[in-house]
Amino acid sequence: MEFLPIFVDIRLRPCLVVGGGEVAARKAELLLRANAAVTVVAPELCGSLVQDRDAGRISHRARVFQPSDLEGSALVIAATDDEALNGEVSGLCRKCAIPVNVVDAPELCSFIVPSIVDRSPVIVAVSSGGASPVLARIVRTKVETLLPASYGKLAALAEGFRERVKRRFSDLAQRRRFWEDVLQGPAAEMMLTGREQAARLAVEVALQRDTPSSLSVGEVYLVGAGPGDPDLLTFRALRLMQQADVVVYDRLVAPAILELAHRGAERIYVGKARCDHSLPQDEINQILVRLARQGKRVLRLKGGDPFIFGRGGEEADALAEKGIPFQIVPGVTAASGCASYAGIPLTHRDYAHSCVFVPGHLKDGGDLDWRALAQPRQTVVVYMGLHALESICQRLIGAGLSAETPAALVQDGTTQSQRVLIGDLASLPTRAAEFRMRPPSLLIIGEVVRLHERLAWFEGADTADGTALKAVG
Ligand code: SAH
C-alpha cells in the first residue's frame, strides 16, 4: 500500500488553494464541502470562484503566491498551470510538514485526493495511488450504482439506536449480528425508501426480542425487470436482486437478467405463458406470503413494469392483506422499451398526441372499447396481442381506422433477437404469419410507426427466414 487512506477533520481549519482557475475551483469546492476555511491565492479568479468570494464562502488574496501564505495552513492544494510554482509550493510545504497536494503531479504530493462517493456521513474513497485517476473514477461509478442515493440515512438510523443496542447486547458478536441484520434487512429497505417511521418501529421490535436473530417477517420486492436488455434495469432493481434470499420469476424475465441475482439465492419459476399458466395467480401469491413469513427477502421479478399488465397490483394486494412488508420497483415497460429500440416514438407532436396501452385479451373474455381506440392522432399499444392479431386489426378498421393505418409488431424487443415487422392494419396479420412472429410480441398501431424507417437504430437479429430483419416492411 503506497498511501494510507485516512479521513481528516478540517472543519473550520485554514486551508490554502494556490491558483484561481476551474481546477482550483473544484478543489476549493471539495474543501468547502468538508467545512474548511478556504483561502485562495491567485491574481485572478474564474467565474465560480468569484461567486464563492462574493458570497463570502472563501477569502481571496489577489496576487501571486508568497511563501508567507502557507503560515497556519492545515492543508495546501496547488492547482496552477505554472509547474515551477507548483514545485515551489510543494517543496515549501514539505519543509514545514504541511500536507500538500499538487493537482496531476503525484510526485509532488504528500497526500492525494481520492475519488469519492458521498453518502454523508458514509463516504467511500477510491484511489489508484495517483497511477490512473480515470480508473479510480470508473471504480467510483461502480460503487455509486450499488449505494442508493439515500444510503446515508442508514447511518442516522444506526446512530439513533446505538446506545440502546449497546446496553441490550453487551456481547460484541451478538451486537454485530444484530446490526448486520438491521442494516441489510427490511428495516434498512424501509429507511432507504423513505418509510422512516416504519424502519424505526422495526428496529424497536427487533430490540425487544430474546435473541438477535433476523427480523421474523421478511419482505417482498415486486421488481420490474424491464423488457429484456439487462442495461435497462434500475439501480434499485439491481441492488435488490443482489441482496434477495430467493427469486420468484416468470417466463418473461430474460435469462441474462436472472443471472444478475445473487448467486446463492434460491430460484423459483412460476411460469406463465398465455396458454400455460403454470401456477395460478393465487398460488403465486401464497408462495410470496409463505417465503416472507419464513423471514426471507423475496424478490418477485416480473417482466417489464409490475403495474402494467403484470398483475403486480394483485400480488401487492395479497401481501397488504397479510401484513407482509413490500416495496414496488418500476421497470421499463414493453411499450417504452420496444418503441425506443424500434425507433417508434409513442407520441409525436405531428402524429400522435395520446397513447393508450391495452391488453389483447381480457380476463373475463370481455371486449375493449374499439371506438375509443380508433381515434385520430392516437397511438395504440397492444400487449399480448399476437394471438388475436387478425381480429384486433379488423375490429379497429370496423371502428373507423383506415386499413392503411401503419402498424408494427416488435418481437423480443430490446434483446439481441429483436425483430420488427412493419405493415398496416390490412397487411400485418398475413405478414406476421409469413414471418412467423412469436411471442413475446408487442403491437404498435398509429402514424408514429412511419418514423421507424428513419429512426431505427438498434440492430436486432435476422428474420426467421434469414433475410435481414430490421425493416421487414
Ligand atoms: N408487465 C409487462 C407486460 C406483461 S404482459 C410490461 O410492463 O412490459 C406480456 C406482454 O408484454 C407480451 O405478450 C408482449 O406483448 C409484451 N412484452 C413483454 N416483453 C416484451 C418484449 N421484450 N418484446 C415484445 N413484447 C414484449
Short mmCIF file of C-alpha atoms and ligand atoms in Angstrom, two decimals:
data_model
loop_
_atom_site.label_atom_id
_atom_site.label_comp_id
_atom_site.label_asym_id
_atom_site.label_seq_id
_atom_site.Cartn_x
_atom_site.Cartn_y
_atom_site.Cartn_z
CA MET A 1 0.00 0.00 0.00
CA GLU A 2 1.64 3.21 -1.12
CA PHE A 3 -0.76 5.56 0.62
CA LEU A 4 -2.54 5.30 3.93
CA PRO A 5 -6.21 6.17 3.48
CA ILE A 6 -7.37 8.43 6.30
CA PHE A 7 -10.24 10.88 6.76
CA VAL A 8 -9.09 14.26 8.04
CA ASP A 9 -11.18 16.64 10.11
CA ILE A 10 -10.64 20.06 8.54
CA ARG A 11 -13.78 21.75 9.82
CA LEU A 12 -13.03 25.49 10.24
CA ARG A 13 -9.30 24.83 9.70
CA PRO A 14 -7.43 27.21 7.37
CA CYS A 15 -6.80 25.52 4.01
CA LEU A 16 -4.99 27.17 1.14
CA VAL A 17 -5.65 26.76 -2.56
CA VAL A 18 -2.97 28.16 -4.86
CA GLY A 19 -4.45 29.04 -8.26
CA GLY A 20 -7.70 30.60 -9.42
CA GLY A 21 -8.82 28.51 -12.42
CA GLU A 22 -11.53 25.88 -12.84
CA VAL A 23 -9.40 23.09 -11.37
CA ALA A 24 -8.65 25.21 -8.31
CA ALA A 25 -12.37 25.95 -8.05
CA ARG A 26 -13.20 22.24 -7.93
CA LYS A 27 -10.65 21.65 -5.19
CA ALA A 28 -11.92 24.65 -3.22
CA GLU A 29 -15.44 23.24 -3.57
CA LEU A 30 -14.33 19.92 -2.14
CA LEU A 31 -12.67 21.61 0.83
CA LEU A 32 -15.80 23.69 1.41
CA ARG A 33 -17.92 20.54 1.46
CA ALA A 34 -15.79 19.39 4.38
CA ASN A 35 -16.39 22.81 6.02
CA ALA A 36 -12.82 24.07 5.79
CA ALA A 37 -11.97 27.78 5.98
CA VAL A 38 -10.70 28.21 2.43
CA THR A 39 -8.32 30.88 1.19
CA VAL A 40 -7.46 31.14 -2.49
CA VAL A 41 -4.31 32.92 -3.57
CA ALA A 42 -4.26 33.92 -7.25
CA PRO A 43 -4.03 37.19 -9.18
CA GLU A 44 -7.34 36.37 -10.87
CA LEU A 45 -10.31 34.13 -10.20
CA CYS A 46 -12.54 32.15 -12.56
CA GLY A 47 -16.29 32.78 -12.54
CA SER A 48 -17.28 30.22 -9.92
CA LEU A 49 -14.55 31.32 -7.51
CA VAL A 50 -15.67 34.94 -7.96
CA GLN A 51 -19.14 33.81 -6.92
CA ASP A 52 -17.73 31.98 -3.90
CA ARG A 53 -15.76 35.06 -2.91
CA ASP A 54 -18.73 37.39 -3.34
CA ALA A 55 -20.88 35.03 -1.30
CA GLY A 56 -18.27 35.08 1.48
CA ARG A 57 -17.60 31.36 1.16
CA ILE A 58 -13.86 31.81 0.51
CA SER A 59 -11.25 34.51 1.17
CA HIS A 60 -9.18 35.74 -1.70
CA ARG A 61 -5.63 37.08 -1.80
CA ALA A 62 -5.49 38.77 -5.20
CA ARG A 63 -1.81 38.40 -6.00
CA VAL A 64 0.85 35.82 -6.79
CA PHE A 65 1.71 33.22 -4.17
CA GLN A 66 4.22 34.15 -1.44
CA PRO A 67 5.84 31.68 0.97
CA SER A 68 4.23 33.52 3.89
CA ASP A 69 0.80 32.42 2.55
CA LEU A 70 1.49 28.99 3.99
CA GLU A 71 1.61 30.17 7.58
CA GLY A 72 -1.02 28.50 9.72
CA SER A 73 -2.31 26.31 6.86
CA ALA A 74 -3.61 22.90 7.84
CA LEU A 75 -3.52 21.70 4.27
CA VAL A 76 -2.49 23.08 0.89
CA ILE A 77 -3.57 22.33 -2.67
CA ALA A 78 -1.60 23.74 -5.59
CA ALA A 79 -3.65 23.95 -8.77
CA THR A 80 -1.89 26.45 -11.01
CA ASP A 81 -0.73 25.81 -14.57
CA ASP A 82 2.74 27.02 -13.63
CA GLU A 83 4.84 23.89 -12.98
CA ALA A 84 7.68 25.81 -11.34
CA LEU A 85 5.30 27.49 -8.93
CA ASN A 86 3.56 24.18 -8.13
CA GLY A 87 7.00 22.68 -7.41
CA GLU A 88 7.93 25.59 -5.16
CA VAL A 89 4.70 25.29 -3.16
CA SER A 90 5.26 21.56 -2.78
CA GLY A 91 8.86 21.99 -1.62
CA LEU A 92 8.00 24.68 0.92
CA CYS A 93 5.13 22.66 2.36
CA ARG A 94 7.19 19.54 2.73
CA LYS A 95 9.87 21.55 4.56
CA CYS A 96 7.37 22.68 7.17
CA ALA A 97 5.41 19.39 7.19
CA ILE A 98 2.19 20.84 5.81
CA PRO A 99 0.24 18.22 3.86
CA VAL A 100 0.29 19.26 0.20
CA ASN A 101 -1.41 18.10 -2.96
CA VAL A 102 -0.38 19.24 -6.43
CA VAL A 103 -3.07 18.51 -8.97
CA ASP A 104 -2.00 15.94 -11.57
CA ALA A 105 1.55 15.66 -10.21
CA PRO A 106 1.65 12.69 -7.81
CA GLU A 107 5.41 13.02 -7.32
CA LEU A 108 4.91 16.49 -5.78
CA CYS A 109 2.16 15.35 -3.39
CA SER A 110 2.37 14.35 0.22
CA PHE A 111 -1.30 13.36 0.03
CA ILE A 112 -3.58 12.53 -2.85
CA VAL A 113 -7.28 13.26 -3.16
CA PRO A 114 -9.39 10.17 -3.83
CA SER A 115 -12.47 9.86 -5.99
CA ILE A 116 -15.37 9.87 -3.59
CA VAL A 117 -18.88 8.54 -3.31
CA ASP A 118 -20.62 10.89 -0.93
CA ARG A 119 -23.49 9.38 1.03
CA SER A 120 -22.72 11.51 4.06
CA PRO A 121 -21.98 10.53 6.69
CA VAL A 122 -20.96 7.44 4.73
CA ILE A 123 -18.07 8.28 2.41
CA VAL A 124 -16.36 5.83 0.08
CA ALA A 125 -12.95 6.99 -1.11
CA VAL A 126 -11.27 5.33 -4.10
CA SER A 127 -7.67 5.80 -5.12
CA SER A 128 -5.38 4.32 -7.73
CA GLY A 129 -2.39 5.72 -5.88
CA GLY A 130 -2.15 8.50 -8.45
CA ALA A 131 -1.50 5.97 -11.23
CA SER A 132 -4.79 6.50 -13.04
CA PRO A 133 -7.41 8.93 -11.83
CA VAL A 134 -9.71 7.72 -14.63
CA LEU A 135 -9.54 4.16 -13.31
CA ALA A 136 -10.38 5.42 -9.82
CA ARG A 137 -13.36 7.27 -11.26
CA ILE A 138 -14.58 4.15 -13.05
CA VAL A 139 -14.41 2.19 -9.79
CA ARG A 140 -16.22 5.02 -8.08
CA THR A 141 -19.02 4.88 -10.67
CA LYS A 142 -19.44 1.17 -10.00
CA VAL A 143 -19.76 1.84 -6.29
CA GLU A 144 -22.18 4.71 -7.00
CA THR A 145 -24.57 2.30 -8.67
CA LEU A 146 -24.54 -0.03 -5.68
CA LEU A 147 -25.21 2.52 -2.97
CA PRO A 148 -28.62 4.14 -3.16
CA ALA A 149 -28.65 7.92 -3.01
CA SER A 150 -30.23 7.83 0.44
CA TYR A 151 -27.69 5.38 1.89
CA GLY A 152 -26.50 7.91 4.45
CA LYS A 153 -29.86 7.59 6.17
CA LEU A 154 -28.84 4.17 7.42
CA ALA A 155 -26.13 5.82 9.46
CA ALA A 156 -28.76 8.06 11.03
CA LEU A 157 -30.89 5.02 11.83
CA ALA A 158 -27.94 3.24 13.45
CA GLU A 159 -26.85 6.33 15.34
CA GLY A 160 -30.28 6.76 16.89
CA PHE A 161 -30.24 3.25 18.39
CA ARG A 162 -26.56 2.91 19.08
CA GLU A 163 -26.57 3.37 22.85
CA ARG A 164 -29.62 1.21 23.40
CA VAL A 165 -28.26 -1.61 21.28
CA LYS A 166 -25.00 -1.42 23.21
CA ARG A 167 -26.87 -1.80 26.52
CA ARG A 168 -29.09 -4.54 25.13
CA PHE A 169 -26.29 -6.70 23.71
CA SER A 170 -23.13 -6.46 25.77
CA ASP A 171 -21.60 -9.29 23.75
CA LEU A 172 -19.75 -7.85 20.78
CA ALA A 173 -20.54 -10.71 18.39
CA GLN A 174 -24.23 -10.54 19.24
CA ARG A 175 -24.23 -6.82 18.71
CA ARG A 176 -22.56 -7.15 15.38
CA ARG A 177 -25.07 -9.79 14.28
CA PHE A 178 -27.90 -7.51 15.32
CA TRP A 179 -26.60 -4.63 13.27
CA GLU A 180 -25.90 -6.83 10.25
CA ASP A 181 -29.50 -7.98 10.31
CA VAL A 182 -30.88 -4.48 10.71
CA LEU A 183 -28.66 -2.76 8.15
CA GLN A 184 -29.27 -5.38 5.45
CA GLY A 185 -32.84 -6.29 6.25
CA PRO A 186 -36.33 -4.90 5.86
CA ALA A 187 -35.70 -2.04 8.32
CA ALA A 188 -32.91 -0.76 6.07
CA GLU A 189 -35.08 -1.08 2.99
CA MET A 190 -37.82 0.88 4.71
CA MET A 191 -35.37 3.62 5.62
CA LEU A 192 -33.96 3.79 2.08
CA THR A 193 -37.41 4.09 0.55
CA GLY A 194 -38.49 6.86 2.89
CA ARG A 195 -40.57 4.80 5.34
CA GLU A 196 -38.55 6.08 8.27
CA GLN A 197 -41.13 5.61 11.00
CA ALA A 198 -41.76 2.03 9.97
CA ALA A 199 -38.00 1.44 9.91
CA ARG A 200 -37.59 2.70 13.47
CA LEU A 201 -40.51 0.58 14.59
CA ALA A 202 -38.91 -2.50 13.00
CA VAL A 203 -35.68 -1.86 14.94
CA GLU A 204 -37.69 -1.38 18.15
CA VAL A 205 -39.38 -4.73 17.60
CA ALA A 206 -36.06 -6.43 16.90
CA LEU A 207 -34.64 -4.95 20.11
CA GLN A 208 -37.45 -6.48 22.17
CA ARG A 209 -36.61 -9.98 21.01
CA ASP A 210 -34.73 -12.51 23.11
CA THR A 211 -32.05 -13.25 20.58
CA PRO A 212 -30.60 -11.04 17.93
CA SER A 213 -31.93 -13.13 15.09
CA SER A 214 -33.13 -11.71 11.81
CA LEU A 215 -36.45 -9.92 11.84
CA SER A 216 -39.09 -12.61 11.78
CA VAL A 217 -41.06 -11.34 8.79
CA GLY A 218 -39.11 -10.82 5.61
CA GLU A 219 -40.06 -8.51 2.81
CA VAL A 220 -41.21 -8.89 -0.77
CA TYR A 221 -39.72 -6.78 -3.51
CA LEU A 222 -42.02 -6.56 -6.52
CA VAL A 223 -39.48 -5.62 -9.13
CA GLY A 224 -39.87 -4.70 -12.77
CA ALA A 225 -37.08 -6.36 -14.76
CA GLY A 226 -37.73 -4.39 -17.95
CA PRO A 227 -38.32 -5.89 -21.39
CA GLY A 228 -35.10 -7.87 -21.78
CA ASP A 229 -31.93 -5.81 -22.09
CA PRO A 230 -30.24 -6.04 -18.65
CA ASP A 231 -28.92 -2.49 -19.13
CA LEU A 232 -32.48 -1.26 -18.71
CA LEU A 233 -32.72 -2.40 -15.08
CA THR A 234 -32.93 0.33 -12.48
CA PHE A 235 -30.18 0.70 -9.87
CA ARG A 236 -32.67 -0.29 -7.23
CA ALA A 237 -33.71 -3.42 -9.07
CA LEU A 238 -30.07 -4.48 -9.34
CA ARG A 239 -29.38 -3.80 -5.68
CA LEU A 240 -32.40 -5.77 -4.51
CA MET A 241 -31.51 -8.62 -6.86
CA GLN A 242 -28.16 -8.86 -5.19
CA GLN A 243 -29.49 -8.99 -1.67
CA ALA A 244 -32.54 -11.22 -2.10
CA ASP A 245 -32.59 -14.68 -0.49
CA VAL A 246 -35.00 -16.07 -3.05
CA VAL A 247 -36.05 -15.05 -6.56
CA VAL A 248 -39.55 -15.81 -7.83
CA TYR A 249 -39.67 -15.17 -11.57
CA ASP A 250 -41.74 -15.88 -14.63
CA ARG A 251 -41.26 -16.59 -18.28
CA LEU A 252 -40.82 -13.04 -19.46
CA VAL A 253 -37.71 -12.42 -17.38
CA ALA A 254 -34.67 -12.69 -19.64
CA PRO A 255 -32.03 -15.25 -18.55
CA ALA A 256 -29.34 -12.56 -18.76
CA ILE A 257 -31.24 -10.62 -16.10
CA LEU A 258 -31.80 -13.59 -13.85
CA GLU A 259 -28.06 -14.15 -13.86
CA LEU A 260 -27.58 -10.84 -12.09
CA ALA A 261 -29.39 -12.12 -9.00
CA HIS A 262 -27.27 -13.09 -6.03
CA ARG A 263 -25.62 -16.44 -6.76
CA GLY A 264 -26.68 -18.06 -3.54
CA ALA A 265 -30.32 -17.05 -3.96
CA GLU A 266 -32.86 -19.81 -4.39
CA ARG A 267 -34.74 -19.51 -7.71
CA ILE A 268 -38.40 -20.38 -8.10
CA TYR A 269 -40.02 -20.43 -11.53
CA VAL A 270 -43.71 -19.69 -11.57
CA GLY A 271 -44.18 -19.81 -15.31
CA LYS A 272 -46.83 -18.04 -17.24
CA ALA A 273 -47.29 -18.12 -20.93
CA ARG A 274 -50.65 -17.24 -22.40
CA CYS A 275 -51.90 -20.81 -22.62
CA ASP A 276 -49.69 -22.23 -19.92
CA HIS A 277 -50.49 -20.65 -16.60
CA SER A 278 -48.03 -22.92 -14.87
CA LEU A 279 -49.19 -21.67 -11.50
CA PRO A 280 -52.47 -19.94 -10.82
CA GLN A 281 -52.11 -16.41 -9.50
CA ASP A 282 -53.46 -17.43 -6.09
CA GLU A 283 -50.70 -19.94 -5.67
CA ILE A 284 -48.05 -17.40 -6.61
CA ASN A 285 -49.48 -15.05 -4.01
CA GLN A 286 -49.34 -17.81 -1.41
CA ILE A 287 -45.73 -18.63 -2.25
CA LEU A 288 -44.75 -14.98 -1.74
CA VAL A 289 -46.54 -14.82 1.62
CA ARG A 290 -45.07 -18.11 2.81
CA LEU A 291 -41.49 -17.21 1.91
CA ALA A 292 -41.75 -13.77 3.52
CA ARG A 293 -43.13 -15.35 6.68
CA GLN A 294 -40.02 -17.51 6.83
CA GLY A 295 -38.10 -14.23 7.22
CA LYS A 296 -36.78 -14.27 3.67
CA ARG A 297 -36.14 -11.34 1.40
CA VAL A 298 -38.18 -12.33 -1.60
CA LEU A 299 -37.54 -10.86 -5.00
CA ARG A 300 -40.62 -11.14 -7.18
CA LEU A 301 -39.11 -10.42 -10.56
CA LYS A 302 -41.54 -9.51 -13.31
CA GLY A 303 -41.07 -8.69 -16.97
CA GLY A 304 -41.42 -5.00 -17.85
CA ASP A 305 -43.20 -2.98 -15.20
CA PRO A 306 -45.05 -4.78 -12.39
CA PHE A 307 -48.01 -2.43 -12.61
CA ILE A 308 -48.58 -2.66 -16.35
CA PHE A 309 -50.38 -5.88 -17.28
CA GLY A 310 -48.15 -7.61 -14.78
CA ARG A 311 -50.60 -8.47 -12.01
CA GLY A 312 -48.34 -6.56 -9.64
CA GLY A 313 -51.46 -4.99 -8.21
CA GLU A 314 -52.95 -8.36 -7.31
CA GLU A 315 -49.75 -9.58 -5.70
CA ALA A 316 -49.27 -6.38 -3.72
CA ASP A 317 -52.87 -6.62 -2.58
CA ALA A 318 -52.38 -10.16 -1.31
CA LEU A 319 -49.29 -9.06 0.62
CA ALA A 320 -51.02 -6.00 2.06
CA GLU A 321 -53.88 -8.20 3.23
CA LYS A 322 -51.49 -10.45 5.16
CA GLY A 323 -49.49 -7.55 6.56
CA ILE A 324 -46.29 -8.51 4.74
CA PRO A 325 -43.98 -5.54 4.10
CA PHE A 326 -43.34 -4.98 0.41
CA GLN A 327 -41.93 -2.44 -2.00
CA ILE A 328 -42.58 -1.95 -5.69
CA VAL A 329 -39.85 -1.08 -8.12
CA PRO A 330 -40.92 0.21 -11.52
CA GLY A 331 -39.40 -1.22 -14.66
CA VAL A 332 -39.23 -0.17 -18.28
CA THR A 333 -42.47 -1.48 -19.71
CA ALA A 334 -42.53 -3.30 -23.05
CA ALA A 335 -44.17 -0.32 -24.75
CA SER A 336 -41.34 2.06 -23.80
CA GLY A 337 -38.60 -0.47 -24.42
CA CYS A 338 -39.88 -1.78 -27.76
CA ALA A 339 -40.80 1.67 -29.01
CA SER A 340 -37.37 3.12 -28.23
CA TYR A 341 -35.44 0.17 -29.63
CA ALA A 342 -37.59 0.12 -32.78
CA GLY A 343 -37.34 3.89 -33.33
CA ILE A 344 -41.10 4.43 -32.99
CA PRO A 345 -41.89 7.40 -30.72
CA LEU A 346 -45.13 6.68 -28.86
CA THR A 347 -46.16 10.32 -29.01
CA HIS A 348 -45.06 12.94 -31.50
CA ARG A 349 -46.28 16.49 -31.94
CA ASP A 350 -47.08 15.88 -35.60
CA TYR A 351 -48.57 12.38 -35.40
CA ALA A 352 -49.90 11.36 -32.01
CA HIS A 353 -51.00 13.36 -29.01
CA SER A 354 -52.06 10.43 -26.91
CA CYS A 355 -51.07 6.85 -26.39
CA VAL A 356 -53.07 4.01 -24.88
CA PHE A 357 -51.92 0.62 -23.63
CA VAL A 358 -54.44 -2.21 -23.91
CA PRO A 359 -54.30 -5.99 -23.48
CA GLY A 360 -55.04 -8.20 -26.48
CA HIS A 361 -57.42 -10.26 -24.41
CA LEU A 362 -59.35 -9.60 -21.24
CA LYS A 363 -59.54 -11.78 -18.13
CA ASP A 364 -63.29 -12.36 -18.34
CA GLY A 365 -63.37 -12.58 -22.13
CA GLY A 366 -64.85 -9.06 -22.20
CA ASP A 367 -64.38 -6.65 -25.05
CA LEU A 368 -62.35 -3.48 -25.50
CA ASP A 369 -63.92 -0.13 -26.37
CA TRP A 370 -62.84 -0.19 -30.03
CA ARG A 371 -64.33 3.22 -30.83
CA ALA A 372 -62.26 4.84 -28.11
CA LEU A 373 -59.16 3.14 -29.54
CA ALA A 374 -59.88 4.13 -33.15
CA GLN A 375 -59.14 7.80 -32.60
CA PRO A 376 -57.06 10.04 -34.86
CA ARG A 377 -53.65 11.13 -33.52
CA GLN A 378 -53.55 8.34 -31.01
CA THR A 379 -51.02 5.53 -30.71
CA VAL A 380 -52.48 2.21 -29.59
CA VAL A 381 -50.12 -0.30 -27.98
CA VAL A 382 -51.45 -3.81 -27.59
CA TYR A 383 -49.81 -6.17 -25.11
CA MET A 384 -50.40 -9.91 -25.56
CA GLY A 385 -51.89 -9.09 -28.94
CA LEU A 386 -50.17 -11.58 -31.25
CA HIS A 387 -52.65 -14.38 -30.79
CA ALA A 388 -55.66 -12.23 -31.69
CA LEU A 389 -53.80 -10.01 -34.17
CA GLU A 390 -56.18 -10.52 -37.03
CA SER A 391 -59.30 -9.79 -35.03
CA ILE A 392 -57.70 -6.74 -33.38
CA CYS A 393 -56.84 -5.23 -36.77
CA GLN A 394 -60.32 -5.98 -38.12
CA ARG A 395 -62.07 -4.51 -35.11
CA LEU A 396 -60.04 -1.30 -35.39
CA ILE A 397 -60.89 -0.98 -39.08
CA GLY A 398 -64.52 -1.68 -38.21
CA ALA A 399 -64.42 1.08 -35.62
CA GLY A 400 -63.28 3.63 -38.17
CA LEU A 401 -59.47 3.43 -38.56
CA SER A 402 -58.20 3.34 -42.14
CA ALA A 403 -56.97 -0.08 -43.29
CA GLU A 404 -53.76 1.71 -44.23
CA THR A 405 -53.02 2.83 -40.69
CA PRO A 406 -49.39 1.85 -40.12
CA ALA A 407 -48.81 -0.92 -37.60
CA ALA A 408 -45.74 -2.67 -36.23
CA LEU A 409 -45.02 -5.87 -34.38
CA VAL A 410 -41.91 -5.90 -32.21
CA GLN A 411 -40.79 -9.34 -31.15
CA ASP A 412 -38.26 -9.87 -28.32
CA GLY A 413 -37.90 -6.12 -28.04
CA THR A 414 -34.63 -4.68 -26.69
CA THR A 415 -32.85 -8.04 -26.91
CA GLN A 416 -30.30 -9.30 -29.42
CA SER A 417 -33.06 -11.25 -31.12
CA GLN A 418 -35.37 -8.26 -31.57
CA ARG A 419 -37.40 -8.34 -34.80
CA VAL A 420 -39.54 -5.53 -36.12
CA LEU A 421 -42.26 -6.20 -38.65
CA ILE A 422 -43.86 -3.21 -40.32
CA GLY A 423 -47.16 -3.19 -42.19
CA ASP A 424 -50.61 -1.71 -41.90
CA LEU A 425 -53.86 -2.85 -40.35
CA ALA A 426 -54.78 -4.70 -43.53
CA SER A 427 -51.45 -6.41 -44.18
CA LEU A 428 -49.93 -7.04 -40.77
CA PRO A 429 -51.78 -10.26 -39.84
CA THR A 430 -50.73 -12.04 -43.05
CA ARG A 431 -47.19 -10.77 -42.78
CA ALA A 432 -46.97 -11.85 -39.14
CA ALA A 433 -47.85 -15.39 -40.16
CA GLU A 434 -45.48 -15.26 -43.12
CA PHE A 435 -42.58 -14.12 -40.96
CA ARG A 436 -43.56 -16.46 -38.14
CA MET A 437 -43.68 -13.81 -35.47
CA ARG A 438 -43.56 -15.34 -32.00
CA PRO A 439 -44.40 -14.13 -28.50
CA PRO A 440 -43.49 -12.01 -26.72
CA SER A 441 -44.52 -9.52 -29.36
CA LEU A 442 -45.89 -6.05 -28.95
CA LEU A 443 -48.28 -4.45 -31.39
CA ILE A 444 -47.97 -0.71 -32.05
CA ILE A 445 -50.60 0.99 -34.19
CA GLY A 446 -50.64 4.58 -35.43
CA GLU A 447 -48.99 7.13 -37.69
CA VAL A 448 -45.88 7.18 -35.47
CA VAL A 449 -44.94 3.78 -36.93
CA ARG A 450 -43.90 5.60 -40.11
CA LEU A 451 -40.97 7.12 -38.22
CA HIS A 452 -39.37 3.69 -37.81
CA GLU A 453 -37.88 3.93 -41.26
CA ARG A 454 -35.77 6.92 -40.29
CA LEU A 455 -35.30 6.37 -36.58
CA ALA A 456 -34.47 2.66 -36.39
CA TRP A 457 -31.05 2.50 -34.76
CA PHE A 458 -30.88 -0.80 -32.90
CA GLU A 459 -29.54 -3.80 -34.79
CA GLY A 460 -31.61 -6.83 -33.92
CA ALA A 461 -31.40 -10.33 -35.34
CA ASP A 462 -32.37 -11.68 -38.72
CA THR A 463 -35.87 -12.71 -39.64
CA ALA A 464 -36.90 -16.31 -39.23
CA ASP A 465 -36.25 -16.93 -42.93
CA GLY A 466 -32.80 -15.43 -42.70
CA THR A 467 -33.42 -12.17 -44.58
CA ALA A 468 -32.10 -9.07 -42.91
CA LEU A 469 -34.63 -8.19 -40.35
CA LYS A 470 -34.95 -4.68 -39.16
CA ALA A 471 -37.44 -3.16 -41.51
CA VAL A 472 -39.46 -6.05 -42.70
CA GLY A 473 -41.99 -3.82 -44.35
N1 SAH B 1 -45.54 -6.16 -17.26
C1 SAH B 1 -45.09 -6.32 -18.61
C2 SAH B 1 -46.16 -6.82 -19.55
C3 SAH B 1 -46.61 -8.21 -19.24
S1 SAH B 1 -47.84 -8.76 -20.40
C4 SAH B 1 -44.55 -4.97 -19.11
O1 SAH B 1 -44.71 -3.95 -18.45
O2 SAH B 1 -43.94 -4.96 -20.17
C5 SAH B 1 -46.88 -9.65 -21.54
C6 SAH B 1 -46.84 -8.96 -22.88
O3 SAH B 1 -45.91 -7.90 -22.85
C7 SAH B 1 -46.37 -9.84 -24.01
O4 SAH B 1 -47.42 -10.64 -24.52
C8 SAH B 1 -45.90 -8.83 -25.02
O5 SAH B 1 -46.99 -8.27 -25.71
C9 SAH B 1 -45.33 -7.75 -24.13
N2 SAH B 1 -43.87 -7.87 -23.99
C10 SAH B 1 -43.17 -8.06 -22.87
N3 SAH B 1 -41.85 -8.07 -23.11
C11 SAH B 1 -41.71 -7.91 -24.43
C12 SAH B 1 -40.60 -7.82 -25.31
N4 SAH B 1 -39.33 -7.93 -24.86
N5 SAH B 1 -40.83 -7.65 -26.62
C13 SAH B 1 -42.08 -7.54 -27.08
N6 SAH B 1 -43.17 -7.60 -26.31
C14 SAH B 1 -43.00 -7.78 -25.01
#
